[in-house]
mmCIF file of C-alpha atoms in Angstrom:
data_model
loop_
_atom_site.group_PDB
_atom_site.id
_atom_site.type_symbol
_atom_site.label_atom_id
_atom_site.label_comp_id
_atom_site.label_asym_id
_atom_site.label_seq_id
_atom_site.Cartn_x
_atom_site.Cartn_y
_atom_site.Cartn_z
ATOM 1 C CA MET A 1 102.579 126.779 85.436
ATOM 2 C CA ARG A 2 102.420 124.085 88.563
ATOM 3 C CA ILE A 3 102.270 124.261 92.227
ATOM 4 C CA ASP A 4 103.244 121.086 93.791
ATOM 5 C CA VAL A 5 102.339 121.433 97.402
ATOM 6 C CA VAL A 6 105.402 119.542 99.000
ATOM 7 C CA SER A 7 104.580 119.507 103.372
ATOM 8 C CA PRO A 8 100.639 119.439 104.720
ATOM 9 C CA VAL A 9 98.665 123.242 103.996
ATOM 10 C CA HIS A 10 96.916 124.300 106.586
ATOM 11 C CA VAL A 11 95.231 128.306 105.300
ATOM 12 C CA GLY A 12 92.126 128.235 107.482
ATOM 13 C CA THR A 13 89.072 129.999 107.535
ATOM 14 C CA GLY A 14 89.315 131.084 110.929
ATOM 15 C CA GLU A 15 86.852 128.342 112.325
ATOM 16 C CA LYS A 16 88.113 125.686 115.093
ATOM 17 C CA ASN A 17 85.236 122.757 114.539
ATOM 18 C CA MET A 18 84.340 120.242 117.565
ATOM 19 C CA PRO A 19 85.921 116.599 118.143
ATOM 20 C CA PHE A 20 82.559 114.947 117.738
ATOM 21 C CA LEU A 21 81.794 116.461 114.347
ATOM 22 C CA TYR A 22 84.433 113.798 112.568
ATOM 23 C CA ASP A 23 83.847 110.086 112.599
ATOM 24 C CA GLU A 24 86.801 107.809 111.701
ATOM 25 C CA TRP A 25 87.128 104.850 109.656
ATOM 26 C CA LYS A 26 89.430 102.956 107.572
ATOM 27 C CA GLY A 27 91.751 105.057 107.364
ATOM 28 C CA ASN A 28 90.363 108.628 107.665
ATOM 29 C CA TYR A 29 87.974 110.727 109.036
ATOM 30 C CA TYR A 30 85.070 111.952 108.157
ATOM 31 C CA ARG A 31 83.341 115.256 107.897
ATOM 32 C CA TYR A 32 79.496 115.969 109.379
ATOM 33 C CA LEU A 33 77.199 118.505 109.508
ATOM 34 C CA ILE A 34 75.884 119.583 113.713
ATOM 35 C CA THR A 35 72.511 119.782 112.224
ATOM 36 C CA ASP A 36 72.173 116.455 111.089
ATOM 37 C CA LEU A 37 73.836 115.043 114.185
ATOM 38 C CA LEU A 38 71.328 116.337 115.700
ATOM 39 C CA LEU A 39 68.181 115.518 113.765
ATOM 40 C CA LYS A 40 70.044 111.868 114.183
ATOM 41 C CA MET A 41 69.972 112.269 118.533
ATOM 42 C CA PRO A 42 67.640 109.763 120.101
ATOM 43 C CA ASP A 43 63.565 111.086 120.346
ATOM 44 C CA GLY A 44 65.011 111.816 124.358
ATOM 45 C CA LEU A 45 67.614 114.058 124.376
ATOM 46 C CA ASN A 46 66.332 117.710 124.387
ATOM 47 C CA THR A 47 67.998 118.868 121.293
ATOM 48 C CA TYR A 48 67.625 122.842 122.405
ATOM 49 C CA SER A 49 69.618 122.455 124.912
ATOM 50 C CA LEU A 50 71.906 120.523 123.582
ATOM 51 C CA TYR A 51 72.420 123.830 121.101
ATOM 52 C CA ASP A 52 72.166 125.734 124.918
ATOM 53 C CA ASP A 53 75.629 122.775 126.065
ATOM 54 C CA LEU A 54 77.094 123.545 122.773
ATOM 55 C CA LYS A 55 77.895 127.283 123.107
ATOM 56 C CA SER A 56 79.887 126.874 126.539
ATOM 57 C CA PHE A 57 81.656 123.894 125.011
ATOM 58 C CA ASP A 58 84.697 125.958 124.435
ATOM 59 C CA GLN A 59 84.627 126.894 128.164
ATOM 60 C CA SER A 60 84.365 124.073 130.538
ATOM 61 C CA LYS A 61 86.876 120.765 130.403
ATOM 62 C CA ASP A 62 83.914 118.428 131.233
ATOM 63 C CA THR A 63 80.594 120.012 129.095
ATOM 64 C CA LYS A 64 83.749 119.021 126.755
ATOM 65 C CA LYS A 65 83.803 115.637 127.207
ATOM 66 C CA LYS A 66 80.285 115.106 128.459
ATOM 67 C CA MET A 67 79.273 116.382 124.533
ATOM 68 C CA ILE A 68 82.014 114.393 123.285
ATOM 69 C CA ASP A 69 80.976 111.348 124.959
ATOM 70 C CA LEU A 70 77.252 111.821 124.306
ATOM 71 C CA PHE A 71 77.630 112.563 120.645
ATOM 72 C CA ARG A 72 79.491 109.202 119.845
ATOM 73 C CA LYS A 73 77.707 107.405 122.316
ATOM 74 C CA ASN A 74 73.990 108.177 120.333
ATOM 75 C CA VAL A 75 75.023 109.398 117.272
ATOM 76 C CA HIS A 76 75.250 105.992 114.513
ATOM 77 C CA TYR A 77 77.456 108.652 112.143
ATOM 78 C CA LYS A 78 77.991 105.966 108.655
ATOM 79 C CA GLU A 79 74.065 106.168 108.944
ATOM 80 C CA ILE A 80 74.358 110.407 107.802
ATOM 81 C CA LYS A 81 75.913 111.649 103.852
ATOM 82 C CA SER A 82 79.365 113.049 105.719
ATOM 83 C CA VAL A 83 79.643 116.595 104.148
ATOM 84 C CA TYR A 84 83.756 115.711 102.983
ATOM 85 C CA ALA A 85 86.814 112.902 103.603
ATOM 86 C CA LEU A 86 90.172 113.328 104.903
ATOM 87 C CA LYS A 87 92.766 110.786 105.352
ATOM 88 C CA LYS A 88 93.786 110.190 109.078
ATOM 89 C CA GLU A 89 97.770 111.205 109.081
ATOM 90 C CA GLY A 90 96.906 112.416 113.194
ATOM 91 C CA ASN A 91 95.177 112.113 115.825
ATOM 92 C CA ILE A 92 92.510 114.476 116.830
ATOM 93 C CA GLY A 93 91.414 112.520 119.930
ATOM 94 C CA ASN A 94 89.304 115.059 122.072
ATOM 95 C CA ASN A 95 91.197 118.263 120.184
ATOM 96 C CA TYR A 96 89.508 120.638 118.159
ATOM 97 C CA VAL A 97 89.976 121.183 113.994
ATOM 98 C CA PHE A 98 91.492 124.081 112.491
ATOM 99 C CA GLU A 99 88.998 124.096 109.355
ATOM 100 C CA GLN A 100 90.655 124.620 105.656
ATOM 101 C CA VAL A 101 89.679 127.251 103.615
ATOM 102 C CA LYS A 102 87.552 125.459 101.142
ATOM 103 C CA ALA A 103 85.392 126.224 97.333
ATOM 104 C CA LEU A 104 83.070 123.224 96.980
ATOM 105 C CA ASP A 105 84.017 121.236 99.046
ATOM 106 C CA LYS A 106 87.683 121.580 97.973
ATOM 107 C CA PRO A 107 90.709 122.879 99.557
ATOM 108 C CA ILE A 108 92.323 126.123 97.918
ATOM 109 C CA ILE A 109 95.089 127.556 98.879
ATOM 110 C CA PRO A 110 93.656 131.324 98.130
ATOM 111 C CA GLY A 111 95.434 134.028 95.554
ATOM 112 C CA SER A 112 95.214 135.831 98.160
ATOM 113 C CA THR A 113 97.414 133.899 100.562
ATOM 114 C CA ILE A 114 100.040 133.952 97.116
ATOM 115 C CA LYS A 115 100.225 137.178 96.665
ATOM 116 C CA GLY A 116 100.308 138.248 100.411
ATOM 117 C CA ALA A 117 103.887 136.252 100.775
ATOM 118 C CA ILE A 118 105.311 137.237 97.300
ATOM 119 C CA GLU A 119 104.872 140.492 98.411
ATOM 120 C CA ASN A 120 106.159 140.331 101.498
ATOM 121 C CA VAL A 121 109.313 138.190 99.293
ATOM 122 C CA VAL A 122 109.781 141.281 96.932
ATOM 123 C CA ILE A 123 109.638 143.571 99.913
ATOM 124 C CA TYR A 124 111.975 141.824 101.620
ATOM 125 C CA SER A 125 115.115 141.172 98.849
ATOM 126 C CA PHE A 126 115.082 145.042 97.906
ATOM 127 C CA LEU A 127 115.288 146.813 101.573
ATOM 128 C CA THR A 128 118.339 143.850 102.159
ATOM 129 C CA ASP A 129 119.762 145.390 99.299
ATOM 130 C CA TYR A 130 119.515 148.833 99.186
ATOM 131 C CA TYR A 131 119.951 148.356 103.617
ATOM 132 C CA ASP A 132 122.904 150.180 103.571
ATOM 133 C CA GLU A 133 122.893 152.521 100.565
ATOM 134 C CA CYS A 134 119.284 154.182 102.237
ATOM 135 C CA ILE A 135 118.106 152.909 105.352
ATOM 136 C CA LYS A 136 121.081 151.951 107.343
ATOM 137 C CA ASP A 137 121.910 156.567 108.238
ATOM 138 C CA ASN A 138 118.699 157.301 108.404
ATOM 139 C CA LEU A 139 117.468 154.870 111.433
ATOM 140 C CA PRO A 140 116.923 156.645 114.989
ATOM 141 C CA LYS A 141 119.952 156.008 117.549
ATOM 142 C CA LYS A 142 118.016 155.732 120.346
ATOM 143 C CA GLU A 143 115.927 153.536 121.653
ATOM 144 C CA LEU A 144 112.215 153.681 120.280
ATOM 145 C CA GLN A 145 109.697 154.242 123.211
ATOM 146 C CA SER A 146 106.946 156.608 122.554
ATOM 147 C CA LYS A 147 103.651 155.002 120.025
ATOM 148 C CA THR A 148 104.493 157.355 117.393
ATOM 149 C CA GLY A 149 107.795 156.226 116.813
ATOM 150 C CA ILE A 150 106.933 152.810 117.369
ATOM 151 C CA LYS A 151 103.900 151.924 115.132
ATOM 152 C CA LYS A 152 106.148 154.548 112.731
ATOM 153 C CA TYR A 153 109.084 152.015 112.045
ATOM 154 C CA SER A 154 106.947 148.755 112.378
ATOM 155 C CA ASN A 155 105.685 149.378 108.484
ATOM 156 C CA GLU A 156 107.654 148.506 105.916
ATOM 157 C CA VAL A 157 106.490 151.986 104.650
ATOM 158 C CA THR A 158 108.960 153.576 106.137
ATOM 159 C CA TYR A 159 111.938 152.001 105.183
ATOM 160 C CA LEU A 160 110.978 151.751 102.094
ATOM 161 C CA SER A 161 110.149 155.985 101.578
ATOM 162 C CA MET A 162 113.709 155.847 103.120
ATOM 163 C CA ILE A 163 115.204 153.997 99.402
ATOM 164 C CA PHE A 164 112.317 155.880 97.502
ATOM 165 C CA ASP A 165 112.862 159.318 98.426
ATOM 166 C CA VAL A 166 109.013 159.945 99.438
ATOM 167 C CA ASP A 167 106.395 160.821 101.724
ATOM 168 C CA LYS A 168 104.288 158.083 103.558
ATOM 169 C CA THR A 169 101.446 158.755 101.246
ATOM 170 C CA GLU A 170 103.440 158.688 98.529
ATOM 171 C CA CYS A 171 105.218 155.485 98.782
ATOM 172 C CA GLU A 172 101.726 153.564 99.532
ATOM 173 C CA GLU A 173 100.083 155.603 96.369
ATOM 174 C CA PHE A 174 102.843 153.750 94.620
ATOM 175 C CA LEU A 175 102.944 150.175 96.395
ATOM 176 C CA HIS A 176 98.802 151.077 95.789
ATOM 177 C CA ASP A 177 99.919 150.381 92.020
ATOM 178 C CA VAL A 178 102.243 147.897 92.088
ATOM 179 C CA PHE A 179 100.340 145.645 93.674
ATOM 180 C CA SER A 180 97.582 145.649 91.796
ATOM 181 C CA CYS A 181 99.584 144.818 89.003
ATOM 182 C CA LEU A 182 100.356 141.178 90.294
ATOM 183 C CA LEU A 183 97.432 138.895 89.787
ATOM 184 C CA CYS A 184 97.041 135.246 91.967
ATOM 185 C CA SER A 185 93.978 133.038 91.523
ATOM 186 C CA ASP A 186 93.258 130.821 93.220
ATOM 187 C CA ILE A 187 94.675 126.934 93.129
ATOM 188 C CA THR A 188 92.313 124.532 93.698
ATOM 189 C CA PHE A 189 93.340 120.954 95.336
ATOM 190 C CA ASN A 190 91.685 117.792 95.749
ATOM 191 C CA ASN A 191 93.205 115.727 98.768
ATOM 192 C CA MET A 192 92.668 116.935 102.352
ATOM 193 C CA SER A 193 94.486 114.964 105.564
ATOM 194 C CA ILE A 194 94.390 115.170 109.120
ATOM 195 C CA PHE A 195 97.604 116.110 111.416
ATOM 196 C CA GLU A 196 97.923 117.105 114.308
ATOM 197 C CA GLY A 197 100.407 120.014 115.612
ATOM 198 C CA ILE A 198 102.285 120.837 117.724
ATOM 199 C CA ARG A 199 104.474 123.404 119.515
ATOM 200 C CA LEU A 200 108.555 122.486 120.722
ATOM 201 C CA ASN A 201 109.680 124.821 123.282
ATOM 202 C CA LYS A 202 112.342 124.061 125.925
ATOM 203 C CA THR A 203 110.249 121.173 128.757
ATOM 204 C CA ARG A 204 108.150 119.705 126.246
ATOM 205 C CA PRO A 205 106.451 119.439 122.945
ATOM 206 C CA GLN A 206 102.560 121.007 123.589
ATOM 207 C CA PRO A 207 99.669 119.687 121.810
ATOM 208 C CA ILE A 208 98.191 122.890 119.688
ATOM 209 C CA CYS A 209 94.894 121.537 117.912
ATOM 210 C CA ALA A 210 94.532 119.281 114.816
ATOM 211 C CA PHE A 211 94.115 120.867 110.995
ATOM 212 C CA GLU A 212 93.100 120.090 108.407
ATOM 213 C CA CYS A 213 95.635 120.303 105.789
ATOM 214 C CA ILE A 214 95.802 120.174 101.851
ATOM 215 C CA ALA A 215 97.393 117.054 101.495
ATOM 216 C CA SER A 216 101.386 116.937 100.106
ATOM 217 C CA ASN A 217 102.550 115.049 96.607
ATOM 218 C CA GLN A 218 99.460 116.730 94.687
ATOM 219 C CA SER A 219 99.301 119.082 91.942
ATOM 220 C CA SER A 220 97.296 122.156 90.108
ATOM 221 C CA ARG A 221 98.292 123.812 87.114
ATOM 222 C CA GLY A 222 97.038 127.121 85.469
ATOM 223 C CA ASN A 223 97.734 130.738 85.036
ATOM 224 C CA PHE A 224 98.318 131.278 88.633
ATOM 225 C CA ILE A 225 100.603 134.387 89.396
ATOM 226 C CA GLN A 226 100.703 136.793 86.758
ATOM 227 C CA PHE A 227 102.320 140.208 86.959
ATOM 228 C CA ASP A 228 101.005 143.485 83.798
ATOM 229 C CA SER A 229 104.616 145.317 83.928
ATOM 230 C CA ASN A 230 102.059 147.015 80.546
ATOM 231 C CA ASN A 231 99.212 148.211 82.761
ATOM 232 C CA ARG A 232 99.465 151.927 82.511
ATOM 233 C CA ARG A 233 99.540 152.641 86.075
ATOM 234 C CA LEU A 234 103.547 152.657 85.872
ATOM 235 C CA ASP A 235 103.902 154.266 83.677
ATOM 236 C CA LYS A 236 104.291 157.821 85.979
ATOM 237 C CA TYR A 237 107.198 156.067 87.303
ATOM 238 C CA GLU A 238 109.278 155.304 84.526
ATOM 239 C CA GLY A 239 112.733 157.245 84.799
ATOM 240 C CA MET A 240 112.549 156.554 88.644
ATOM 241 C CA SER A 241 115.525 153.990 89.532
ATOM 242 C CA TYR A 242 114.456 153.399 92.896
ATOM 243 C CA MET A 243 111.166 152.510 91.632
ATOM 244 C CA GLU A 244 111.274 151.339 88.637
ATOM 245 C CA ASP A 245 113.927 148.342 90.322
ATOM 246 C CA PHE A 246 111.374 147.611 92.225
ATOM 247 C CA ILE A 247 108.663 147.425 89.722
ATOM 248 C CA SER A 248 111.538 144.572 87.782
ATOM 249 C CA ARG A 249 111.325 142.426 91.017
ATOM 250 C CA PHE A 250 108.285 141.207 90.112
ATOM 251 C CA GLN A 251 109.540 139.353 86.784
ATOM 252 C CA LYS A 252 108.863 136.119 86.729
ATOM 253 C CA GLU A 253 113.368 135.568 86.792
ATOM 254 C CA ASN A 254 113.905 138.277 90.166
ATOM 255 C CA ILE A 255 110.719 136.636 92.214
ATOM 256 C CA ILE A 256 112.638 132.654 91.763
ATOM 257 C CA GLN A 257 115.723 134.006 92.816
ATOM 258 C CA ALA A 258 113.895 136.431 95.581
ATOM 259 C CA CYS A 259 112.092 133.232 97.048
ATOM 260 C CA ASN A 260 114.525 131.049 96.671
ATOM 261 C CA LYS A 261 117.048 134.078 98.930
ATOM 262 C CA PHE A 262 114.382 134.558 101.881
ATOM 263 C CA SER A 263 114.013 130.786 102.043
ATOM 264 C CA LYS A 264 117.618 130.821 103.123
ATOM 265 C CA ASP A 265 117.711 133.083 105.381
ATOM 266 C CA CYS A 266 114.570 131.998 107.368
ATOM 267 C CA LEU A 267 116.414 128.966 107.997
ATOM 268 C CA LYS A 268 118.873 130.254 109.042
ATOM 269 C CA SER A 269 116.867 131.648 111.420
ATOM 270 C CA ASP A 270 115.218 128.664 112.050
ATOM 271 C CA PHE A 271 117.895 126.107 112.506
ATOM 272 C CA ASN A 272 120.403 127.629 114.345
ATOM 273 C CA GLU A 273 122.577 125.974 117.023
ATOM 274 C CA LYS A 274 120.737 127.185 120.161
ATOM 275 C CA LEU A 275 117.300 126.925 118.248
ATOM 276 C CA ASN A 276 118.337 123.397 117.275
ATOM 277 C CA SER A 277 118.827 122.666 121.023
ATOM 278 C CA ILE A 278 115.212 122.350 121.488
ATOM 279 C CA TYR A 279 114.244 120.390 118.822
ATOM 280 C CA GLU A 280 116.050 117.254 119.934
ATOM 281 C CA LYS A 281 114.918 117.084 123.542
ATOM 282 C CA ASP A 282 111.982 115.561 121.267
ATOM 283 C CA THR A 283 111.490 111.341 120.432
ATOM 284 C CA TYR A 284 109.710 112.576 116.919
ATOM 285 C CA ASP A 285 111.073 111.210 113.880
ATOM 286 C CA TYR A 286 112.827 114.056 111.898
ATOM 287 C CA ASP A 287 113.593 112.732 108.447
ATOM 288 C CA ILE A 288 110.779 113.823 106.027
ATOM 289 C CA HIS A 289 110.824 116.971 107.901
ATOM 290 C CA ASN A 290 114.796 117.330 107.401
ATOM 291 C CA THR A 291 114.231 116.139 103.649
ATOM 292 C CA VAL A 292 112.104 119.034 102.898
ATOM 293 C CA THR A 293 113.657 121.545 104.743
ATOM 294 C CA ASP A 294 117.267 120.052 102.894
ATOM 295 C CA THR A 295 114.930 120.768 99.780
ATOM 296 C CA LEU A 296 114.637 124.434 100.603
ATOM 297 C CA TRP A 297 118.207 125.050 101.604
ATOM 298 C CA TYR A 298 120.061 123.418 98.469
ATOM 299 C CA HIS A 299 117.769 124.523 96.005
ATOM 300 C CA GLU A 300 119.493 126.214 92.933
ATOM 301 C CA SER A 301 116.985 126.955 89.663
ATOM 302 C CA GLU A 302 116.358 129.312 87.114
ATOM 303 C CA THR A 303 112.679 128.183 86.879
ATOM 304 C CA SER A 304 111.558 127.637 89.743
ATOM 305 C CA CYS A 305 111.463 127.646 93.829
ATOM 306 C CA TYR A 306 109.411 127.104 96.641
ATOM 307 C CA LEU A 307 107.151 129.574 99.389
ATOM 308 C CA ARG A 308 105.936 128.815 102.857
ATOM 309 C CA VAL A 309 101.831 130.335 103.993
ATOM 310 C CA GLY A 310 99.542 128.854 106.163
ATOM 311 C CA LYS A 311 99.000 128.630 109.178
ATOM 312 C CA ASN A 312 101.916 127.806 112.324
ATOM 313 C CA THR A 313 104.579 128.846 109.526
ATOM 314 C CA ASN A 314 105.049 132.906 109.769
ATOM 315 C CA TRP A 315 107.434 133.089 107.172
ATOM 316 C CA ASN A 316 105.502 136.038 105.839
ATOM 317 C CA ILE A 317 105.148 137.694 109.223
ATOM 318 C CA LYS A 318 108.948 137.857 110.370
ATOM 319 C CA GLY A 319 110.773 139.680 106.996
ATOM 320 C CA LEU A 320 111.358 143.059 109.331
ATOM 321 C CA GLY A 321 112.145 141.046 112.459
ATOM 322 C CA LEU A 322 114.654 138.820 110.255
ATOM 323 C CA LEU A 323 116.072 141.590 108.106
ATOM 324 C CA PHE A 324 116.996 143.591 111.108
ATOM 325 C CA LYS A 325 118.893 140.507 112.531
ATOM 326 C CA LYS A 326 120.895 140.076 109.699
ATOM 327 C CA MET A 327 121.834 143.906 108.412
ATOM 328 C CA ASP A 328 122.355 145.125 112.211
ATOM 329 C CA LYS A 329 121.818 143.581 115.536
ATOM 330 C CA ASP A 330 122.717 147.295 117.526
ATOM 331 C CA PHE A 331 118.829 148.309 115.990
ATOM 332 C CA PHE A 332 117.793 145.242 116.270
ATOM 333 C CA LYS A 333 118.661 144.289 120.399
ATOM 334 C CA LYS A 334 118.076 147.758 121.252
ATOM 335 C CA ASN A 335 114.279 148.140 119.881
ATOM 336 C CA PHE A 336 113.311 144.013 119.787
ATOM 337 C CA LYS A 337 111.301 144.632 122.242
ATOM 338 C CA ASN A 338 109.330 147.447 121.169
ATOM 339 C CA LEU A 339 109.531 146.168 117.691
ATOM 340 C CA PHE A 340 109.829 142.558 116.715
ATOM 341 C CA SER A 341 109.389 140.448 120.749
ATOM 342 C CA PRO A 342 106.058 138.590 120.071
ATOM 343 C CA THR A 343 105.564 138.935 124.235
ATOM 344 C CA GLU A 344 105.533 141.975 126.057
ATOM 345 C CA GLU A 345 107.754 140.481 128.469
ATOM 346 C CA GLU A 346 111.738 141.280 128.844
ATOM 347 C CA LEU A 347 113.395 138.964 127.176
ATOM 348 C CA GLU A 348 117.156 137.961 127.736
ATOM 349 C CA ASP A 349 119.864 138.343 124.780
ATOM 350 C CA ALA A 350 119.629 134.544 124.730
ATOM 351 C CA LYS A 351 115.678 134.153 123.629
ATOM 352 C CA MET A 352 115.808 137.079 121.805
ATOM 353 C CA GLU A 353 118.828 135.200 119.589
ATOM 354 C CA LEU A 354 116.208 132.955 118.416
ATOM 355 C CA PHE A 355 113.456 135.030 116.997
ATOM 356 C CA PRO A 356 112.074 134.842 114.464
ATOM 357 C CA CYS A 357 111.415 131.048 114.611
ATOM 358 C CA SER A 358 109.400 128.775 113.088
ATOM 359 C CA ARG A 359 108.463 126.321 116.328
ATOM 360 C CA THR A 360 105.387 124.226 114.633
ATOM 361 C CA ILE A 361 105.595 121.171 113.436
ATOM 362 C CA TYR A 362 102.072 118.829 112.307
ATOM 363 C CA ILE A 363 103.207 114.806 113.307
ATOM 364 C CA ASN A 364 100.900 111.277 111.797
ATOM 365 C CA GLU A 365 100.600 109.305 114.323
ATOM 366 C CA ASN A 366 103.434 107.042 114.016
ATOM 367 C CA GLU A 367 105.333 110.508 115.545
ATOM 368 C CA GLU A 368 106.866 111.813 111.833
ATOM 369 C CA ALA A 369 107.420 115.454 112.181
ATOM 370 C CA PHE A 370 106.477 117.391 109.188
ATOM 371 C CA PHE A 371 107.330 120.801 107.705
ATOM 372 C CA PRO A 372 104.146 122.635 107.457
ATOM 373 C CA GLY A 373 103.689 124.895 104.787
ATOM 374 C CA VAL A 374 105.741 124.361 101.779
ATOM 375 C CA ILE A 375 104.937 124.713 98.543
ATOM 376 C CA LYS A 376 106.380 124.712 95.254
ATOM 377 C CA LEU A 377 106.438 127.091 92.285
ATOM 378 C CA SER A 378 107.548 125.536 88.515
ATOM 379 C CA PHE A 379 107.347 128.318 86.138
ATOM 380 C CA ASP A 380 108.252 126.509 83.022
ATOM 381 C CA ASP A 381 105.683 123.154 83.688
#
């Protein structure tokens, strides 16, 4: 199969790098190790005290500016060997830079990321198909308020148990058996870029840091996604129709269908009329952004599909909220605060309508907007 990077993808390590670890030169950013930079400091500077200052780098704007100026002024970056290079798309400036996961300094999408995205899509598709038959009449009629109830109905296993007609433990054992048969390997790419992240809201766009990203317009080939349907641990579920149906959802043609449907449902929530008014208030160029979303919306294929992965997409964590907003608005509104809301604040109905949505974009130095995290899976290539 082949996997194409359609728009910039960031799967983070959790590390937030200081901006002076990067140096711009001839259209690229070069990443350096802090130990190498400190060794190149002039002899008169106390590098031990610099280590102490670095510990407070995240706590004080004055310290941050002082440290950036100190490194920029005293270190001759081009005399040091960089660790890796990234194409300059957006500006780092004084922003922190979120680091991309790599293997041997090559950017990767971990197999666990692909596996989690596919599992999420399959569960969403399965719950949607059996909602009216197995779930709707088993939901609590009153608003959930107890911690036990909130925890129970925040878990997809609760709803899957309703369909399978088994208890929580049996459902979890079944899911473990099925998910262990889905084998996804790491996907390695060559090129990375730097983009600036922007969070859109009703007032004005808010910069949120820079991101190392897997650059778009590159592909990788291999047997990245396989499902071992002949695994003996699945034999015990023969004759259990709902469970057999769930297992069949991991066949290639069903993954493709579920992914394409999920993309359309997410786009419907992301670009409703009220949310569009937020996008219309900023001045970015959305041509590239809209080309990608149109591609997802109009894609029909029996051999390929699209997934969104990584940070600044939130599609993988919005399944239940999207499901109930689509299938049962009364349950969604009644339990929005305790089950689905991203904040503990009381939200008016208008704000509930904006959930779940992705309002983070990447921009380049020409202020062109990018829709983050889209990859294409082609199973016949």
